[in-house]
mmCIF file of C-alpha atoms in Angstrom:
data_model
loop_
_atom_site.group_PDB
_atom_site.id
_atom_site.type_symbol
_atom_site.label_atom_id
_atom_site.label_comp_id
_atom_site.label_asym_id
_atom_site.label_seq_id
_atom_site.Cartn_x
_atom_site.Cartn_y
_atom_site.Cartn_z
ATOM 1 C CA MET A 1 63.530 124.411 137.989
ATOM 2 C CA LEU A 2 60.933 121.374 137.513
ATOM 3 C CA ARG A 3 63.250 119.067 138.347
ATOM 4 C CA LEU A 4 63.495 121.096 141.825
ATOM 5 C CA ILE A 5 59.986 121.538 142.343
ATOM 6 C CA VAL A 6 59.092 118.006 141.165
ATOM 7 C CA ALA A 7 62.166 116.278 143.323
ATOM 8 C CA LEU A 8 60.822 118.273 146.562
ATOM 9 C CA VAL A 9 56.576 117.180 145.367
ATOM 10 C CA LEU A 10 57.834 113.065 144.805
ATOM 11 C CA ALA A 11 59.721 112.848 147.769
ATOM 12 C CA ALA A 12 57.277 115.161 150.359
ATOM 13 C CA ILE A 13 54.229 112.992 149.086
ATOM 14 C CA ALA A 14 56.569 108.818 149.609
ATOM 15 C CA MET A 15 57.281 109.115 152.662
ATOM 16 C CA LEU A 16 53.876 110.766 153.817
ATOM 17 C CA LEU A 17 52.586 107.054 152.551
ATOM 18 C CA ILE A 18 54.971 104.600 153.249
ATOM 19 C CA GLY A 19 55.282 106.063 156.920
ATOM 20 C CA PRO A 20 52.049 104.526 157.898
ATOM 21 C CA ARG A 21 53.388 100.820 156.397
ATOM 22 C CA VAL A 22 57.228 101.138 157.936
ATOM 23 C CA LEU A 23 55.672 102.457 161.393
ATOM 24 C CA PRO A 24 54.200 99.047 162.594
ATOM 25 C CA VAL A 25 56.925 96.524 161.314
ATOM 26 C CA LEU A 26 59.378 98.903 163.215
ATOM 27 C CA ARG A 27 56.887 98.095 165.900
ATOM 28 C CA LYS A 28 56.260 94.614 165.387
ATOM 29 C CA LEU A 29 60.509 94.202 164.946
ATOM 30 C CA LYS A 30 60.011 95.470 167.895
ATOM 31 C CA PHE A 31 62.893 98.324 166.898
ATOM 32 C CA GLY A 32 61.866 100.599 170.287
ATOM 33 C CA GLN A 33 64.408 103.466 171.152
ATOM 34 C CA THR A 34 66.404 103.184 174.744
ATOM 35 C CA ILE A 35 66.189 106.394 176.650
ATOM 36 C CA TYR A 36 69.779 107.613 178.115
ATOM 37 C CA GLU A 37 68.848 106.919 182.136
ATOM 38 C CA LEU A 38 71.273 110.556 182.845
ATOM 39 C CA GLY A 39 69.004 112.548 179.774
ATOM 40 C CA PRO A 40 65.967 114.694 181.272
ATOM 41 C CA LYS A 41 63.410 113.003 183.081
ATOM 42 C CA SER A 42 60.422 113.862 180.454
ATOM 43 C CA HIS A 43 62.212 111.715 178.315
ATOM 44 C CA ARG A 44 61.079 109.237 179.998
ATOM 45 C CA THR A 45 57.908 108.568 178.308
ATOM 46 C CA LYS A 46 59.404 107.604 175.036
ATOM 47 C CA GLN A 47 60.269 104.675 176.152
ATOM 48 C CA GLY A 48 60.089 102.064 173.569
ATOM 49 C CA THR A 49 59.409 104.775 170.340
ATOM 50 C CA PRO A 50 59.829 103.440 167.472
ATOM 51 C CA THR A 51 63.766 104.533 165.559
ATOM 52 C CA MET A 52 65.547 103.953 162.732
ATOM 53 C CA GLY A 53 62.411 105.813 160.732
ATOM 54 C CA GLY A 54 65.578 107.583 159.119
ATOM 55 C CA LEU A 55 65.908 104.297 156.672
ATOM 56 C CA MET A 56 61.895 105.713 155.638
ATOM 57 C CA PHE A 57 63.361 109.575 154.181
ATOM 58 C CA ALA A 58 67.493 107.950 153.031
ATOM 59 C CA ALA A 59 65.587 105.879 150.616
ATOM 60 C CA VAL A 60 63.681 108.174 149.768
ATOM 61 C CA THR A 61 66.351 111.079 149.518
ATOM 62 C CA VAL A 62 68.504 109.357 147.330
ATOM 63 C CA ILE A 63 66.264 106.955 145.318
ATOM 64 C CA VAL A 64 64.500 110.561 144.325
ATOM 65 C CA GLY A 65 67.571 112.721 143.795
ATOM 66 C CA LEU A 66 69.496 110.010 141.373
ATOM 67 C CA GLY A 67 65.574 109.396 139.939
ATOM 68 C CA ALA A 68 65.980 113.056 139.073
ATOM 69 C CA HIS A 69 68.671 113.093 137.595
ATOM 70 C CA ALA A 70 69.655 114.860 134.548
ATOM 71 C CA ASP A 71 72.956 113.684 133.365
ATOM 72 C CA TRP A 72 75.068 111.216 134.064
ATOM 73 C CA LEU A 73 78.817 112.622 134.519
ATOM 74 C CA GLY A 74 81.089 109.396 135.552
ATOM 75 C CA MET A 75 83.538 109.075 138.290
ATOM 76 C CA TYR A 76 83.147 112.941 138.808
ATOM 77 C CA ASP A 77 79.475 112.781 138.753
ATOM 78 C CA PHE A 78 78.149 114.877 142.585
ATOM 79 C CA ALA A 79 74.576 113.703 142.834
ATOM 80 C CA VAL A 80 76.429 110.124 142.982
ATOM 81 C CA ALA A 81 79.192 111.004 145.028
ATOM 82 C CA LEU A 82 77.044 112.619 147.002
ATOM 83 C CA ALA A 83 74.629 109.143 147.447
ATOM 84 C CA ALA A 84 77.312 107.378 148.875
ATOM 85 C CA VAL A 85 78.584 109.390 151.375
ATOM 86 C CA SER A 86 74.846 109.831 152.898
ATOM 87 C CA VAL A 87 74.068 106.071 152.406
ATOM 88 C CA LEU A 88 78.049 104.998 153.956
ATOM 89 C CA SER A 89 77.429 108.033 156.755
ATOM 90 C CA MET A 90 73.797 106.307 157.327
ATOM 91 C CA LEU A 91 75.925 103.001 156.948
ATOM 92 C CA ILE A 92 77.414 103.015 160.550
ATOM 93 C CA GLY A 93 73.684 104.502 162.704
ATOM 94 C CA PHE A 94 72.287 101.662 160.909
ATOM 95 C CA VAL A 95 75.711 99.099 162.853
ATOM 96 C CA ASP A 96 75.112 101.774 165.798
ATOM 97 C CA ASP A 97 71.140 101.662 166.200
ATOM 98 C CA TYR A 98 71.122 97.758 165.749
ATOM 99 C CA ILE A 99 73.505 96.929 168.433
ATOM 100 C CA LYS A 100 71.233 99.164 170.711
ATOM 101 C CA VAL A 101 67.651 98.175 169.201
ATOM 102 C CA VAL A 102 68.578 94.368 168.982
ATOM 103 C CA LYS A 103 71.338 93.460 172.083
ATOM 104 C CA LYS A 104 69.309 95.776 174.033
ATOM 105 C CA ARG A 105 73.407 98.483 174.571
ATOM 106 C CA ASN A 106 71.531 102.043 174.848
ATOM 107 C CA LEU A 107 75.318 103.388 174.340
ATOM 108 C CA GLY A 108 75.540 101.777 170.986
ATOM 109 C CA LEU A 109 78.969 100.782 169.144
ATOM 110 C CA ILE A 110 82.113 102.184 171.064
ATOM 111 C CA TRP A 111 83.114 105.310 170.304
ATOM 112 C CA TRP A 112 85.789 103.957 169.305
ATOM 113 C CA GLN A 113 84.242 102.046 166.272
ATOM 114 C CA LYS A 114 81.943 105.147 165.563
ATOM 115 C CA ILE A 115 85.475 106.963 164.644
ATOM 116 C CA VAL A 116 87.323 104.847 162.353
ATOM 117 C CA GLY A 117 84.292 103.946 160.284
ATOM 118 C CA GLN A 118 83.852 107.632 159.933
ATOM 119 C CA VAL A 119 87.698 108.329 159.099
ATOM 120 C CA VAL A 120 86.763 105.617 156.957
ATOM 121 C CA VAL A 121 84.128 107.374 155.345
ATOM 122 C CA SER A 122 86.245 110.881 155.416
ATOM 123 C CA LEU A 123 89.609 110.537 154.760
ATOM 124 C CA ALA A 124 87.961 108.656 151.331
ATOM 125 C CA PHE A 125 85.546 111.005 150.274
ATOM 126 C CA SER A 126 87.684 113.873 150.921
ATOM 127 C CA TRP A 127 90.218 112.774 149.153
ATOM 128 C CA TYR A 128 87.480 112.130 146.368
ATOM 129 C CA CYS A 129 87.526 116.473 145.990
ATOM 130 C CA TYR A 130 90.871 116.992 146.374
ATOM 131 C CA LYS A 131 91.422 114.914 143.254
ATOM 132 C CA SER A 132 88.550 115.794 141.078
ATOM 133 C CA PRO A 133 89.357 118.675 138.795
ATOM 134 C CA LEU A 134 85.589 120.405 139.821
ATOM 135 C CA VAL A 135 86.548 120.706 143.806
ATOM 136 C CA GLY A 136 90.313 120.252 144.175
ATOM 137 C CA PRO A 137 91.853 121.501 147.540
ATOM 138 C CA ALA A 138 90.631 126.167 147.228
ATOM 139 C CA ILE A 139 88.000 126.357 149.105
ATOM 140 C CA VAL A 140 84.841 129.443 148.353
ATOM 141 C CA LEU A 141 85.227 132.641 151.443
ATOM 142 C CA PRO A 142 81.545 133.447 152.882
ATOM 143 C CA PHE A 143 80.836 137.358 151.497
ATOM 144 C CA GLY A 144 82.524 136.898 148.691
ATOM 145 C CA ALA A 145 85.400 137.581 150.064
ATOM 146 C CA GLY A 146 87.200 135.249 147.122
ATOM 147 C CA GLU A 147 88.571 131.554 147.589
ATOM 148 C CA TRP A 148 91.599 129.772 149.928
ATOM 149 C CA ASP A 149 93.649 127.570 148.871
ATOM 150 C CA LEU A 150 94.518 124.836 151.124
ATOM 151 C CA GLY A 151 96.794 122.415 149.265
ATOM 152 C CA LEU A 152 97.700 119.369 150.565
ATOM 153 C CA PHE A 153 95.826 120.461 153.775
ATOM 154 C CA TYR A 154 92.920 120.140 152.751
ATOM 155 C CA VAL A 155 92.075 116.332 152.830
ATOM 156 C CA PRO A 156 93.562 115.966 156.734
ATOM 157 C CA LEU A 157 90.956 118.943 157.274
ATOM 158 C CA MET A 158 88.169 117.590 155.698
ATOM 159 C CA ALA A 159 88.097 114.623 156.742
ATOM 160 C CA VAL A 160 88.387 116.799 159.873
ATOM 161 C CA THR A 161 85.420 118.298 159.136
ATOM 162 C CA MET A 162 83.241 115.465 158.031
ATOM 163 C CA ILE A 163 83.900 113.906 161.124
ATOM 164 C CA PHE A 164 82.854 117.014 162.755
ATOM 165 C CA MET A 165 79.825 117.641 161.626
ATOM 166 C CA ILE A 166 78.928 113.972 160.922
ATOM 167 C CA ASN A 167 78.770 113.635 165.019
ATOM 168 C CA SER A 168 76.843 117.467 164.671
ATOM 169 C CA ALA A 169 73.900 115.770 163.313
ATOM 170 C CA ASN A 170 73.864 113.030 165.866
ATOM 171 C CA LEU A 171 73.973 114.714 169.232
ATOM 172 C CA GLN A 172 71.007 117.804 167.426
ATOM 173 C CA ASP A 173 68.779 115.057 167.381
ATOM 174 C CA GLY A 174 68.008 114.252 170.652
ATOM 175 C CA LEU A 175 64.190 116.595 170.473
ATOM 176 C CA ASP A 176 60.862 115.451 167.983
ATOM 177 C CA GLY A 177 61.934 116.780 164.829
ATOM 178 C CA LEU A 178 64.655 118.592 166.022
ATOM 179 C CA LEU A 179 67.016 117.991 163.549
ATOM 180 C CA SER A 180 64.450 116.754 160.201
ATOM 181 C CA SER A 181 63.080 120.348 160.900
ATOM 182 C CA VAL A 182 66.715 122.749 160.815
ATOM 183 C CA THR A 183 67.956 120.211 157.625
ATOM 184 C CA VAL A 184 64.921 121.271 155.913
ATOM 185 C CA VAL A 185 65.660 125.182 156.353
ATOM 186 C CA GLY A 186 69.929 123.645 155.960
ATOM 187 C CA SER A 187 68.951 121.897 152.679
ATOM 188 C CA ALA A 188 66.619 123.959 151.075
ATOM 189 C CA ALA A 189 69.136 126.203 151.558
ATOM 190 C CA TRP A 190 71.954 124.619 149.924
ATOM 191 C CA ALA A 191 69.469 124.187 147.126
ATOM 192 C CA GLY A 192 69.653 127.757 146.733
ATOM 193 C CA LEU A 193 73.381 128.208 147.419
ATOM 194 C CA ALA A 194 73.563 125.602 144.039
ATOM 195 C CA LEU A 195 71.805 127.100 142.035
ATOM 196 C CA LEU A 196 72.853 130.762 142.414
ATOM 197 C CA ALA A 197 76.141 128.603 142.158
ATOM 198 C CA ALA A 198 75.039 127.378 138.855
ATOM 199 C CA ALA A 199 73.790 130.500 137.524
ATOM 200 C CA GLY A 200 76.287 132.515 137.722
ATOM 201 C CA GLY A 201 78.368 130.677 135.504
ATOM 202 C CA ALA A 202 81.073 127.006 135.514
ATOM 203 C CA ALA A 203 84.282 126.565 133.757
ATOM 204 C CA ALA A 204 84.693 123.351 134.612
ATOM 205 C CA VAL A 205 82.842 120.483 131.946
ATOM 206 C CA GLY A 206 80.145 119.331 133.773
ATOM 207 C CA GLN A 207 80.203 121.295 136.947
ATOM 208 C CA LEU A 208 76.901 123.727 135.530
ATOM 209 C CA GLU A 209 75.447 119.724 135.345
ATOM 210 C CA ASN A 210 76.118 118.379 138.545
ATOM 211 C CA TYR A 211 75.209 121.387 140.661
ATOM 212 C CA GLN A 212 71.952 121.612 139.147
ATOM 213 C CA ASN A 213 71.980 117.999 140.126
ATOM 214 C CA LEU A 214 73.263 118.293 144.124
ATOM 215 C CA ALA A 215 70.060 120.894 144.427
ATOM 216 C CA VAL A 216 67.387 118.250 142.930
ATOM 217 C CA PHE A 217 69.484 116.220 145.574
ATOM 218 C CA ALA A 218 69.088 118.751 148.771
ATOM 219 C CA MET A 219 65.035 119.330 147.106
ATOM 220 C CA ALA A 220 64.900 115.351 147.278
ATOM 221 C CA LEU A 221 66.531 115.439 151.336
ATOM 222 C CA CYS A 222 64.015 118.864 152.400
ATOM 223 C CA GLY A 223 61.397 117.167 150.844
ATOM 224 C CA ALA A 224 61.579 113.690 152.327
ATOM 225 C CA LEU A 225 62.039 115.134 155.879
ATOM 226 C CA ILE A 226 59.389 117.948 154.980
ATOM 227 C CA GLY A 227 56.818 114.531 155.254
ATOM 228 C CA PHE A 228 59.117 112.221 157.822
ATOM 229 C CA LEU A 229 57.466 115.495 160.037
ATOM 230 C CA ARG A 230 54.321 114.335 159.888
ATOM 231 C CA PHE A 231 55.256 110.907 162.084
ATOM 232 C CA ASN A 232 58.637 112.609 163.469
ATOM 233 C CA ARG A 233 57.088 116.089 164.678
ATOM 234 C CA TYR A 234 56.116 116.795 168.593
ATOM 235 C CA PRO A 235 54.851 113.713 170.205
ATOM 236 C CA ALA A 236 56.747 112.287 167.705
ATOM 237 C CA MET A 237 55.640 108.072 166.200
ATOM 238 C CA VAL A 238 59.162 107.116 165.447
ATOM 239 C CA PHE A 239 62.791 108.530 166.264
ATOM 240 C CA MET A 240 65.333 109.085 163.038
ATOM 241 C CA GLY A 241 67.610 106.905 165.522
ATOM 242 C CA ASP A 242 71.703 107.650 164.665
ATOM 243 C CA THR A 243 70.593 105.858 160.555
ATOM 244 C CA GLY A 244 69.056 109.522 160.199
ATOM 245 C CA SER A 245 71.181 111.362 161.709
ATOM 246 C CA MET A 246 74.386 110.390 160.040
ATOM 247 C CA PHE A 247 72.753 110.177 156.579
ATOM 248 C CA ILE A 248 71.830 114.094 157.379
ATOM 249 C CA GLY A 249 75.497 114.799 158.436
ATOM 250 C CA GLY A 250 77.578 113.277 155.413
ATOM 251 C CA ALA A 251 74.777 114.188 152.841
ATOM 252 C CA MET A 252 74.815 117.695 154.536
ATOM 253 C CA VAL A 253 78.216 117.733 154.605
ATOM 254 C CA GLY A 254 78.834 116.391 151.239
ATOM 255 C CA MET A 255 77.133 118.947 149.831
ATOM 256 C CA ALA A 256 79.501 120.716 151.602
ATOM 257 C CA MET A 257 82.427 119.862 149.782
ATOM 258 C CA LEU A 258 81.554 119.569 146.306
ATOM 259 C CA MET A 259 79.872 122.995 146.503
ATOM 260 C CA ARG A 260 84.019 123.660 147.643
ATOM 261 C CA MET A 261 82.035 125.850 150.561
ATOM 262 C CA PRO A 262 82.383 124.888 153.697
ATOM 263 C CA LEU A 263 82.879 127.676 155.118
ATOM 264 C CA HIS A 264 78.933 128.599 155.141
ATOM 265 C CA MET A 265 77.948 125.356 157.646
ATOM 266 C CA LEU A 266 78.492 128.124 159.910
ATOM 267 C CA MET A 267 74.630 129.322 159.010
ATOM 268 C CA LEU A 268 73.861 126.122 157.162
ATOM 269 C CA SER A 269 73.925 124.151 160.049
ATOM 270 C CA PHE A 270 74.811 126.868 162.455
ATOM 271 C CA THR A 271 72.321 124.020 165.330
ATOM 272 C CA PRO A 272 74.160 121.239 165.429
ATOM 273 C CA ILE A 273 77.517 122.973 165.224
ATOM 274 C CA LEU A 274 76.469 124.937 168.176
ATOM 275 C CA SER A 275 75.090 121.557 169.935
ATOM 276 C CA SER A 276 79.076 119.516 169.932
ATOM 277 C CA LEU A 277 80.948 123.151 170.564
ATOM 278 C CA SER A 278 78.505 122.763 173.719
ATOM 279 C CA VAL A 279 79.404 119.654 174.477
ATOM 280 C CA ILE A 280 83.217 119.823 174.241
ATOM 281 C CA LEU A 281 82.414 123.818 175.357
ATOM 282 C CA GLN A 282 80.805 121.478 178.827
ATOM 283 C CA ARG A 283 83.020 118.755 179.527
ATOM 284 C CA VAL A 284 85.825 121.087 178.875
ATOM 285 C CA TYR A 285 84.950 123.034 181.799
ATOM 286 C CA PHE A 286 83.695 120.268 184.377
ATOM 287 C CA LYS A 287 87.026 118.897 184.400
ATOM 288 C CA LEU A 288 88.576 121.993 184.833
ATOM 289 C CA THR A 289 86.790 123.511 187.974
ATOM 290 C CA HIS A 290 86.637 119.648 188.700
ATOM 291 C CA GLY A 291 83.013 118.667 188.317
ATOM 292 C CA LYS A 292 80.769 121.961 187.587
ATOM 293 C CA ARG A 293 79.052 122.326 184.887
ATOM 294 C CA ILE A 294 78.645 125.266 182.197
ATOM 295 C CA PHE A 295 74.863 124.614 180.992
ATOM 296 C CA LYS A 296 72.688 122.796 183.127
ATOM 297 C CA MET A 297 72.877 119.750 180.518
ATOM 298 C CA SER A 298 74.367 119.840 177.317
ATOM 299 C CA PRO A 299 74.189 119.731 174.104
ATOM 300 C CA ILE A 300 72.962 122.959 174.407
ATOM 301 C CA HIS A 301 68.433 121.886 173.872
ATOM 302 C CA HIS A 302 68.936 119.932 177.386
ATOM 303 C CA HIS A 303 69.496 123.304 178.649
ATOM 304 C CA PHE A 304 67.211 125.516 177.466
ATOM 305 C CA GLU A 305 64.570 121.330 177.707
ATOM 306 C CA LEU A 306 65.388 122.323 182.103
ATOM 307 C CA CYS A 307 64.832 126.142 181.953
ATOM 308 C CA GLY A 308 61.309 124.982 180.997
ATOM 309 C CA MET A 309 61.014 125.407 176.821
ATOM 310 C CA THR A 310 59.372 122.787 176.185
ATOM 311 C CA GLU A 311 59.767 120.411 173.267
ATOM 312 C CA LYS A 312 58.302 123.010 170.691
ATOM 313 C CA GLN A 313 58.734 125.811 171.935
ATOM 314 C CA ILE A 314 62.584 124.897 171.207
ATOM 315 C CA VAL A 315 62.658 123.463 167.791
ATOM 316 C CA ALA A 316 60.831 126.870 166.860
ATOM 317 C CA MET A 317 63.338 128.710 168.216
ATOM 318 C CA TYR A 318 66.560 126.304 167.020
ATOM 319 C CA THR A 319 64.376 127.123 163.047
ATOM 320 C CA ALA A 320 64.090 130.170 162.802
ATOM 321 C CA VAL A 321 67.681 131.055 164.034
ATOM 322 C CA GLU A 322 68.832 128.786 160.508
ATOM 323 C CA VAL A 323 66.698 130.350 158.849
ATOM 324 C CA ALA A 324 67.688 133.724 159.443
ATOM 325 C CA LEU A 325 71.107 133.507 158.690
ATOM 326 C CA CYS A 326 69.969 130.458 155.552
ATOM 327 C CA ALA A 327 68.955 133.736 154.587
ATOM 328 C CA LEU A 328 71.884 135.532 154.951
ATOM 329 C CA ALA A 329 74.363 132.969 152.750
ATOM 330 C CA LEU A 330 72.209 133.372 149.858
ATOM 331 C CA LEU A 331 71.381 137.128 150.455
ATOM 332 C CA THR A 332 75.312 137.925 150.432
ATOM 333 C CA PHE A 333 76.545 135.097 148.015
ATOM 334 C CA GLY A 334 79.705 136.366 145.907
ATOM 335 C CA ALA A 335 78.346 139.940 147.339
#
């Protein structure tokens, strides 16, 4: 428990210390956000706000998360695997941000270029989990309903899940402090689930230590984002960019898969999933009805914005929903 507290506090303090030093550098390099022309008109005032701030909390999370690591467990060390998939996911977002910032092309990477990179990362990590004696093809069902062995279907199903969740996190990052806030709650909940799983006993050698190390990494992410919110909350002084959102997406889905709990993301990552579903529904309905829309704008947080809610109100609402669902996941674990 002490390592968790240390990771949380150190990560938060580190972010608060480096933020004021990195922001002037981002401004000097002119790493400013290019606002999407078809987005809400109120967002146009954010043009030029420094972006790629995700580099800060990603670095802090990895350094603190691995620095507070207790026991190194070789190739099946969960914390190292989690750091790797998070950073690899981040690199795709970094290239996307770089094209936006330097090339001044708002859409960044072409969609298929993103997908190719994500497919490679997702298949590699899914195969790693499948072959790991501490993970394997069986996933834990919510509410103590047992396990479900996916067999050979594990790798393709988990790869698709990874791609969906990484892009869901990316879509969620549309309002000041939104993704940061819900991830603070979600990462803390993953730490809690890891501790509960460890307390429940571990049959395989190294599983107990791995779960404890995952909890430390999750709390490092939680602390880093608490510090980042000092600069990212409304009105944001810096955006995390695709660099940060894809790091978060990779970290959250990585924790879920390593703990064999991908279905628990329905609760712990409900709002990012909602963002993706709203986009899918909007596009399908638009095509079927030849131009009609369900929402004023998707992802759905922009719909709420155009209905008159402020960014602060939407962030508070989304965070409250995540708190409730994460509490449900923790209270019903193993029930």
